[in-house]
């Protein structure tokens, strides 16, 4: 992860994108490293939010294709769990995309919304707001506990 920190805002974007799609790691560590290395607040926030949002929209698109084999192959998701989340989401609306920032369940929410063909604009807006909220909370935490 150190090489991503060395790339600054681009590293935050890449880490955030990958964390929302295929890699099971925390983009928050890269974000904290970049912030503690002296990066500016808003460019870091924008890079993290956009990267994670675009990664989430990639998951939505994979879900929208309806191809279970892609979910297994590219997202490495437990399909039984995905179908359970999909049944739970059915009828709840695209605004539930706000909760895509939640650990463990967030990716399942977005893929399931894709499968359900939830309104893409509402899903995108709610997901963007949720992911921005997540990174804002994390960045505030990093600044509060910053030992420097």
mmCIF file of the C-alpha atoms, coordinates in Angstrom:
data_MODEL
# 
_entry.id   MODEL 
# 
loop_
_atom_site.group_PDB 
_atom_site.id 
_atom_site.type_symbol 
_atom_site.label_atom_id 
_atom_site.label_alt_id 
_atom_site.label_comp_id 
_atom_site.label_asym_id 
_atom_site.label_entity_id 
_atom_site.label_seq_id 
_atom_site.pdbx_PDB_ins_code 
_atom_site.Cartn_x 
_atom_site.Cartn_y 
_atom_site.Cartn_z 
_atom_site.occupancy 
_atom_site.B_iso_or_equiv 
_atom_site.pdbx_formal_charge 
_atom_site.auth_seq_id 
_atom_site.auth_comp_id 
_atom_site.auth_asym_id 
_atom_site.auth_atom_id 
_atom_site.pdbx_PDB_model_num 
ATOM 1   C CA . UNK A 1 1   ? 0.000   0.000   0.000   1.00 0.00 ? 1   UNK A CA 1 
ATOM 2   C CA . UNK A 1 2   ? 2.963   2.281   0.493   1.00 0.00 ? 2   UNK A CA 1 
ATOM 3   C CA . UNK A 1 3   ? 3.404   2.740   -3.257  1.00 0.00 ? 3   UNK A CA 1 
ATOM 4   C CA . UNK A 1 4   ? -0.211  3.987   -3.457  1.00 0.00 ? 4   UNK A CA 1 
ATOM 5   C CA . UNK A 1 5   ? 0.535   6.517   -0.721  1.00 0.00 ? 5   UNK A CA 1 
ATOM 6   C CA . UNK A 1 6   ? 3.538   7.699   -2.747  1.00 0.00 ? 6   UNK A CA 1 
ATOM 7   C CA . UNK A 1 7   ? 1.188   8.460   -5.670  1.00 0.00 ? 7   UNK A CA 1 
ATOM 8   C CA . UNK A 1 8   ? -0.812  10.898  -3.526  1.00 0.00 ? 8   UNK A CA 1 
ATOM 9   C CA . UNK A 1 9   ? -4.267  11.779  -4.864  1.00 0.00 ? 9   UNK A CA 1 
ATOM 10  C CA . UNK A 1 10  ? -3.953  9.324   -7.755  1.00 0.00 ? 10  UNK A CA 1 
ATOM 11  C CA . UNK A 1 11  ? -3.055  6.590   -5.265  1.00 0.00 ? 11  UNK A CA 1 
ATOM 12  C CA . UNK A 1 12  ? -6.096  7.459   -3.144  1.00 0.00 ? 12  UNK A CA 1 
ATOM 13  C CA . UNK A 1 13  ? -8.305  7.306   -6.251  1.00 0.00 ? 13  UNK A CA 1 
ATOM 14  C CA . UNK A 1 14  ? -6.892  3.922   -7.329  1.00 0.00 ? 14  UNK A CA 1 
ATOM 15  C CA . UNK A 1 15  ? -7.107  2.449   -3.808  1.00 0.00 ? 15  UNK A CA 1 
ATOM 16  C CA . UNK A 1 16  ? -10.671 3.679   -3.399  1.00 0.00 ? 16  UNK A CA 1 
ATOM 17  C CA . UNK A 1 17  ? -11.733 2.335   -6.777  1.00 0.00 ? 17  UNK A CA 1 
ATOM 18  C CA . UNK A 1 18  ? -10.172 -1.078  -6.215  1.00 0.00 ? 18  UNK A CA 1 
ATOM 19  C CA . UNK A 1 19  ? -11.509 -1.339  -2.663  1.00 0.00 ? 19  UNK A CA 1 
ATOM 20  C CA . UNK A 1 20  ? -15.038 -0.824  -4.027  1.00 0.00 ? 20  UNK A CA 1 
ATOM 21  C CA . UNK A 1 21  ? -14.653 -3.521  -6.662  1.00 0.00 ? 21  UNK A CA 1 
ATOM 22  C CA . UNK A 1 22  ? -12.237 -6.428  -6.563  1.00 0.00 ? 22  UNK A CA 1 
ATOM 23  C CA . UNK A 1 23  ? -9.712  -6.086  -3.748  1.00 0.00 ? 23  UNK A CA 1 
ATOM 24  C CA . UNK A 1 24  ? -10.554 -6.789  -0.123  1.00 0.00 ? 24  UNK A CA 1 
ATOM 25  C CA . UNK A 1 25  ? -8.509  -4.057  1.483   1.00 0.00 ? 25  UNK A CA 1 
ATOM 26  C CA . UNK A 1 26  ? -9.111  -0.752  3.193   1.00 0.00 ? 26  UNK A CA 1 
ATOM 27  C CA . UNK A 1 27  ? -8.723  2.397   1.125   1.00 0.00 ? 27  UNK A CA 1 
ATOM 28  C CA . UNK A 1 28  ? -8.897  4.306   4.399   1.00 0.00 ? 28  UNK A CA 1 
ATOM 29  C CA . UNK A 1 29  ? -5.310  3.331   5.193   1.00 0.00 ? 29  UNK A CA 1 
ATOM 30  C CA . UNK A 1 30  ? -4.054  4.842   1.931   1.00 0.00 ? 30  UNK A CA 1 
ATOM 31  C CA . UNK A 1 31  ? -6.199  7.931   2.490   1.00 0.00 ? 31  UNK A CA 1 
ATOM 32  C CA . UNK A 1 32  ? -4.812  8.375   6.022   1.00 0.00 ? 32  UNK A CA 1 
ATOM 33  C CA . UNK A 1 33  ? -1.251  7.921   4.788   1.00 0.00 ? 33  UNK A CA 1 
ATOM 34  C CA . UNK A 1 34  ? -1.701  10.531  2.069   1.00 0.00 ? 34  UNK A CA 1 
ATOM 35  C CA . UNK A 1 35  ? -3.310  12.974  4.509   1.00 0.00 ? 35  UNK A CA 1 
ATOM 36  C CA . UNK A 1 36  ? -0.582  12.469  7.103   1.00 0.00 ? 36  UNK A CA 1 
ATOM 37  C CA . UNK A 1 37  ? 2.023   13.001  4.377   1.00 0.00 ? 37  UNK A CA 1 
ATOM 38  C CA . UNK A 1 38  ? 0.641   16.519  3.961   1.00 0.00 ? 38  UNK A CA 1 
ATOM 39  C CA . UNK A 1 39  ? -1.969  16.295  1.219   1.00 0.00 ? 39  UNK A CA 1 
ATOM 40  C CA . UNK A 1 40  ? -4.755  18.865  1.071   1.00 0.00 ? 40  UNK A CA 1 
ATOM 41  C CA . UNK A 1 41  ? -8.137  17.986  2.540   1.00 0.00 ? 41  UNK A CA 1 
ATOM 42  C CA . UNK A 1 42  ? -10.550 18.584  -0.368  1.00 0.00 ? 42  UNK A CA 1 
ATOM 43  C CA . UNK A 1 43  ? -8.525  17.066  -3.216  1.00 0.00 ? 43  UNK A CA 1 
ATOM 44  C CA . UNK A 1 44  ? -8.019  13.956  -1.071  1.00 0.00 ? 44  UNK A CA 1 
ATOM 45  C CA . UNK A 1 45  ? -11.732 13.834  -0.247  1.00 0.00 ? 45  UNK A CA 1 
ATOM 46  C CA . UNK A 1 46  ? -12.688 14.212  -3.913  1.00 0.00 ? 46  UNK A CA 1 
ATOM 47  C CA . UNK A 1 47  ? -10.190 11.567  -5.089  1.00 0.00 ? 47  UNK A CA 1 
ATOM 48  C CA . UNK A 1 48  ? -11.376 9.031   -2.500  1.00 0.00 ? 48  UNK A CA 1 
ATOM 49  C CA . UNK A 1 49  ? -15.077 9.674   -3.056  1.00 0.00 ? 49  UNK A CA 1 
ATOM 50  C CA . UNK A 1 50  ? -14.875 9.597   -6.850  1.00 0.00 ? 50  UNK A CA 1 
ATOM 51  C CA . UNK A 1 51  ? -12.724 6.475   -6.908  1.00 0.00 ? 51  UNK A CA 1 
ATOM 52  C CA . UNK A 1 52  ? -15.025 4.609   -4.552  1.00 0.00 ? 52  UNK A CA 1 
ATOM 53  C CA . UNK A 1 53  ? -18.136 5.888   -6.346  1.00 0.00 ? 53  UNK A CA 1 
ATOM 54  C CA . UNK A 1 54  ? -16.860 4.732   -9.745  1.00 0.00 ? 54  UNK A CA 1 
ATOM 55  C CA . UNK A 1 55  ? -15.906 1.375   -8.259  1.00 0.00 ? 55  UNK A CA 1 
ATOM 56  C CA . UNK A 1 56  ? -19.419 1.099   -6.845  1.00 0.00 ? 56  UNK A CA 1 
ATOM 57  C CA . UNK A 1 57  ? -20.952 1.985   -10.205 1.00 0.00 ? 57  UNK A CA 1 
ATOM 58  C CA . UNK A 1 58  ? -18.825 -0.772  -11.754 1.00 0.00 ? 58  UNK A CA 1 
ATOM 59  C CA . UNK A 1 59  ? -20.401 -3.197  -9.265  1.00 0.00 ? 59  UNK A CA 1 
ATOM 60  C CA . UNK A 1 60  ? -23.859 -1.834  -10.128 1.00 0.00 ? 60  UNK A CA 1 
ATOM 61  C CA . UNK A 1 61  ? -23.167 -2.394  -13.825 1.00 0.00 ? 61  UNK A CA 1 
ATOM 62  C CA . UNK A 1 62  ? -21.939 -5.953  -13.231 1.00 0.00 ? 62  UNK A CA 1 
ATOM 63  C CA . UNK A 1 63  ? -25.121 -6.607  -11.275 1.00 0.00 ? 63  UNK A CA 1 
ATOM 64  C CA . UNK A 1 64  ? -27.225 -5.025  -14.004 1.00 0.00 ? 64  UNK A CA 1 
ATOM 65  C CA . UNK A 1 65  ? -25.817 -7.458  -16.567 1.00 0.00 ? 65  UNK A CA 1 
ATOM 66  C CA . UNK A 1 66  ? -27.454 -10.208 -14.557 1.00 0.00 ? 66  UNK A CA 1 
ATOM 67  C CA . UNK A 1 67  ? -24.518 -12.549 -15.109 1.00 0.00 ? 67  UNK A CA 1 
ATOM 68  C CA . UNK A 1 68  ? -23.920 -14.488 -11.909 1.00 0.00 ? 68  UNK A CA 1 
ATOM 69  C CA . UNK A 1 69  ? -20.662 -15.876 -13.310 1.00 0.00 ? 69  UNK A CA 1 
ATOM 70  C CA . UNK A 1 70  ? -19.295 -12.295 -13.556 1.00 0.00 ? 70  UNK A CA 1 
ATOM 71  C CA . UNK A 1 71  ? -20.203 -11.668 -9.929  1.00 0.00 ? 71  UNK A CA 1 
ATOM 72  C CA . UNK A 1 72  ? -18.270 -14.781 -8.940  1.00 0.00 ? 72  UNK A CA 1 
ATOM 73  C CA . UNK A 1 73  ? -15.341 -14.174 -11.289 1.00 0.00 ? 73  UNK A CA 1 
ATOM 74  C CA . UNK A 1 74  ? -14.750 -10.422 -10.999 1.00 0.00 ? 74  UNK A CA 1 
ATOM 75  C CA . UNK A 1 75  ? -16.191 -9.514  -7.607  1.00 0.00 ? 75  UNK A CA 1 
ATOM 76  C CA . UNK A 1 76  ? -15.530 -12.811 -5.781  1.00 0.00 ? 76  UNK A CA 1 
ATOM 77  C CA . UNK A 1 77  ? -18.914 -12.530 -4.049  1.00 0.00 ? 77  UNK A CA 1 
ATOM 78  C CA . UNK A 1 78  ? -20.881 -15.247 -2.335  1.00 0.00 ? 78  UNK A CA 1 
ATOM 79  C CA . UNK A 1 79  ? -23.857 -15.568 -4.699  1.00 0.00 ? 79  UNK A CA 1 
ATOM 80  C CA . UNK A 1 80  ? -26.165 -17.083 -2.058  1.00 0.00 ? 80  UNK A CA 1 
ATOM 81  C CA . UNK A 1 81  ? -25.543 -14.072 0.167   1.00 0.00 ? 81  UNK A CA 1 
ATOM 82  C CA . UNK A 1 82  ? -26.100 -11.746 -2.793  1.00 0.00 ? 82  UNK A CA 1 
ATOM 83  C CA . UNK A 1 83  ? -29.467 -13.349 -3.548  1.00 0.00 ? 83  UNK A CA 1 
ATOM 84  C CA . UNK A 1 84  ? -30.448 -13.006 0.117   1.00 0.00 ? 84  UNK A CA 1 
ATOM 85  C CA . UNK A 1 85  ? -29.585 -9.287  0.052   1.00 0.00 ? 85  UNK A CA 1 
ATOM 86  C CA . UNK A 1 86  ? -31.437 -8.921  -3.243  1.00 0.00 ? 86  UNK A CA 1 
ATOM 87  C CA . UNK A 1 87  ? -34.610 -10.408 -1.740  1.00 0.00 ? 87  UNK A CA 1 
ATOM 88  C CA . UNK A 1 88  ? -34.275 -8.106  1.264   1.00 0.00 ? 88  UNK A CA 1 
ATOM 89  C CA . UNK A 1 89  ? -33.819 -5.023  -0.970  1.00 0.00 ? 89  UNK A CA 1 
ATOM 90  C CA . UNK A 1 90  ? -36.671 -5.799  -3.338  1.00 0.00 ? 90  UNK A CA 1 
ATOM 91  C CA . UNK A 1 91  ? -39.206 -3.004  -3.011  1.00 0.00 ? 91  UNK A CA 1 
ATOM 92  C CA . UNK A 1 92  ? -37.075 -0.811  -0.739  1.00 0.00 ? 92  UNK A CA 1 
ATOM 93  C CA . UNK A 1 93  ? -35.988 1.604   -3.456  1.00 0.00 ? 93  UNK A CA 1 
ATOM 94  C CA . UNK A 1 94  ? -32.771 2.892   -4.940  1.00 0.00 ? 94  UNK A CA 1 
ATOM 95  C CA . UNK A 1 95  ? -32.122 5.327   -2.057  1.00 0.00 ? 95  UNK A CA 1 
ATOM 96  C CA . UNK A 1 96  ? -30.816 2.375   -0.061  1.00 0.00 ? 96  UNK A CA 1 
ATOM 97  C CA . UNK A 1 97  ? -27.684 2.824   -2.204  1.00 0.00 ? 97  UNK A CA 1 
ATOM 98  C CA . UNK A 1 98  ? -26.641 5.416   0.403   1.00 0.00 ? 98  UNK A CA 1 
ATOM 99  C CA . UNK A 1 99  ? -25.585 2.493   2.598   1.00 0.00 ? 99  UNK A CA 1 
ATOM 100 C CA . UNK A 1 100 ? -23.090 1.178   0.041   1.00 0.00 ? 100 UNK A CA 1 
ATOM 101 C CA . UNK A 1 101 ? -20.357 2.585   2.280   1.00 0.00 ? 101 UNK A CA 1 
ATOM 102 C CA . UNK A 1 102 ? -21.046 -0.024  4.964   1.00 0.00 ? 102 UNK A CA 1 
ATOM 103 C CA . UNK A 1 103 ? -18.352 -2.655  5.375   1.00 0.00 ? 103 UNK A CA 1 
ATOM 104 C CA . UNK A 1 104 ? -19.156 -6.208  4.243   1.00 0.00 ? 104 UNK A CA 1 
ATOM 105 C CA . UNK A 1 105 ? -22.743 -5.552  3.083   1.00 0.00 ? 105 UNK A CA 1 
ATOM 106 C CA . UNK A 1 106 ? -22.179 -2.408  0.991   1.00 0.00 ? 106 UNK A CA 1 
ATOM 107 C CA . UNK A 1 107 ? -20.909 -4.143  -2.143  1.00 0.00 ? 107 UNK A CA 1 
ATOM 108 C CA . UNK A 1 108 ? -23.766 -6.631  -1.952  1.00 0.00 ? 108 UNK A CA 1 
ATOM 109 C CA . UNK A 1 109 ? -26.267 -3.757  -1.787  1.00 0.00 ? 109 UNK A CA 1 
ATOM 110 C CA . UNK A 1 110 ? -24.951 -2.148  -4.956  1.00 0.00 ? 110 UNK A CA 1 
ATOM 111 C CA . UNK A 1 111 ? -24.696 -5.375  -6.971  1.00 0.00 ? 111 UNK A CA 1 
ATOM 112 C CA . UNK A 1 112 ? -28.199 -6.350  -5.834  1.00 0.00 ? 112 UNK A CA 1 
ATOM 113 C CA . UNK A 1 113 ? -29.545 -2.924  -6.862  1.00 0.00 ? 113 UNK A CA 1 
ATOM 114 C CA . UNK A 1 114 ? -27.997 -3.552  -10.276 1.00 0.00 ? 114 UNK A CA 1 
ATOM 115 C CA . UNK A 1 115 ? -29.687 -6.951  -10.500 1.00 0.00 ? 115 UNK A CA 1 
ATOM 116 C CA . UNK A 1 116 ? -32.984 -5.321  -9.528  1.00 0.00 ? 116 UNK A CA 1 
ATOM 117 C CA . UNK A 1 117 ? -32.463 -2.617  -12.154 1.00 0.00 ? 117 UNK A CA 1 
ATOM 118 C CA . UNK A 1 118 ? -32.993 0.065   -9.516  1.00 0.00 ? 118 UNK A CA 1 
ATOM 119 C CA . UNK A 1 119 ? -33.150 3.605   -10.865 1.00 0.00 ? 119 UNK A CA 1 
ATOM 120 C CA . UNK A 1 120 ? -29.559 4.326   -11.854 1.00 0.00 ? 120 UNK A CA 1 
ATOM 121 C CA . UNK A 1 121 ? -29.725 8.059   -11.105 1.00 0.00 ? 121 UNK A CA 1 
ATOM 122 C CA . UNK A 1 122 ? -31.160 7.649   -7.625  1.00 0.00 ? 122 UNK A CA 1 
ATOM 123 C CA . UNK A 1 123 ? -28.756 4.798   -6.920  1.00 0.00 ? 123 UNK A CA 1 
ATOM 124 C CA . UNK A 1 124 ? -25.803 6.878   -8.148  1.00 0.00 ? 124 UNK A CA 1 
ATOM 125 C CA . UNK A 1 125 ? -26.748 9.999   -6.179  1.00 0.00 ? 125 UNK A CA 1 
ATOM 126 C CA . UNK A 1 126 ? -27.496 8.131   -2.961  1.00 0.00 ? 126 UNK A CA 1 
ATOM 127 C CA . UNK A 1 127 ? -24.319 6.053   -3.274  1.00 0.00 ? 127 UNK A CA 1 
ATOM 128 C CA . UNK A 1 128 ? -22.205 9.153   -3.957  1.00 0.00 ? 128 UNK A CA 1 
ATOM 129 C CA . UNK A 1 129 ? -23.629 10.868  -0.872  1.00 0.00 ? 129 UNK A CA 1 
ATOM 130 C CA . UNK A 1 130 ? -23.023 7.798   1.288   1.00 0.00 ? 130 UNK A CA 1 
ATOM 131 C CA . UNK A 1 131 ? -19.467 7.354   0.112   1.00 0.00 ? 131 UNK A CA 1 
ATOM 132 C CA . UNK A 1 132 ? -18.711 11.070  0.614   1.00 0.00 ? 132 UNK A CA 1 
ATOM 133 C CA . UNK A 1 133 ? -20.150 10.798  4.134   1.00 0.00 ? 133 UNK A CA 1 
ATOM 134 C CA . UNK A 1 134 ? -17.941 7.801   4.861   1.00 0.00 ? 134 UNK A CA 1 
ATOM 135 C CA . UNK A 1 135 ? -14.745 9.498   3.743   1.00 0.00 ? 135 UNK A CA 1 
ATOM 136 C CA . UNK A 1 136 ? -15.651 12.751  5.482   1.00 0.00 ? 136 UNK A CA 1 
ATOM 137 C CA . UNK A 1 137 ? -16.084 10.839  8.771   1.00 0.00 ? 137 UNK A CA 1 
ATOM 138 C CA . UNK A 1 138 ? -12.794 9.008   8.256   1.00 0.00 ? 138 UNK A CA 1 
ATOM 139 C CA . UNK A 1 139 ? -10.882 12.168  7.399   1.00 0.00 ? 139 UNK A CA 1 
ATOM 140 C CA . UNK A 1 140 ? -12.248 13.976  10.445  1.00 0.00 ? 140 UNK A CA 1 
ATOM 141 C CA . UNK A 1 141 ? -11.180 11.010  12.567  1.00 0.00 ? 141 UNK A CA 1 
ATOM 142 C CA . UNK A 1 142 ? -7.667  11.079  11.060  1.00 0.00 ? 142 UNK A CA 1 
ATOM 143 C CA . UNK A 1 143 ? -7.312  14.794  11.827  1.00 0.00 ? 143 UNK A CA 1 
ATOM 144 C CA . UNK A 1 144 ? -8.581  14.356  15.385  1.00 0.00 ? 144 UNK A CA 1 
ATOM 145 C CA . UNK A 1 145 ? -6.145  11.551  16.273  1.00 0.00 ? 145 UNK A CA 1 
ATOM 146 C CA . UNK A 1 146 ? -3.221  12.866  14.199  1.00 0.00 ? 146 UNK A CA 1 
ATOM 147 C CA . UNK A 1 147 ? -0.197  12.555  16.470  1.00 0.00 ? 147 UNK A CA 1 
ATOM 148 C CA . UNK A 1 148 ? 1.742   15.251  14.573  1.00 0.00 ? 148 UNK A CA 1 
# 
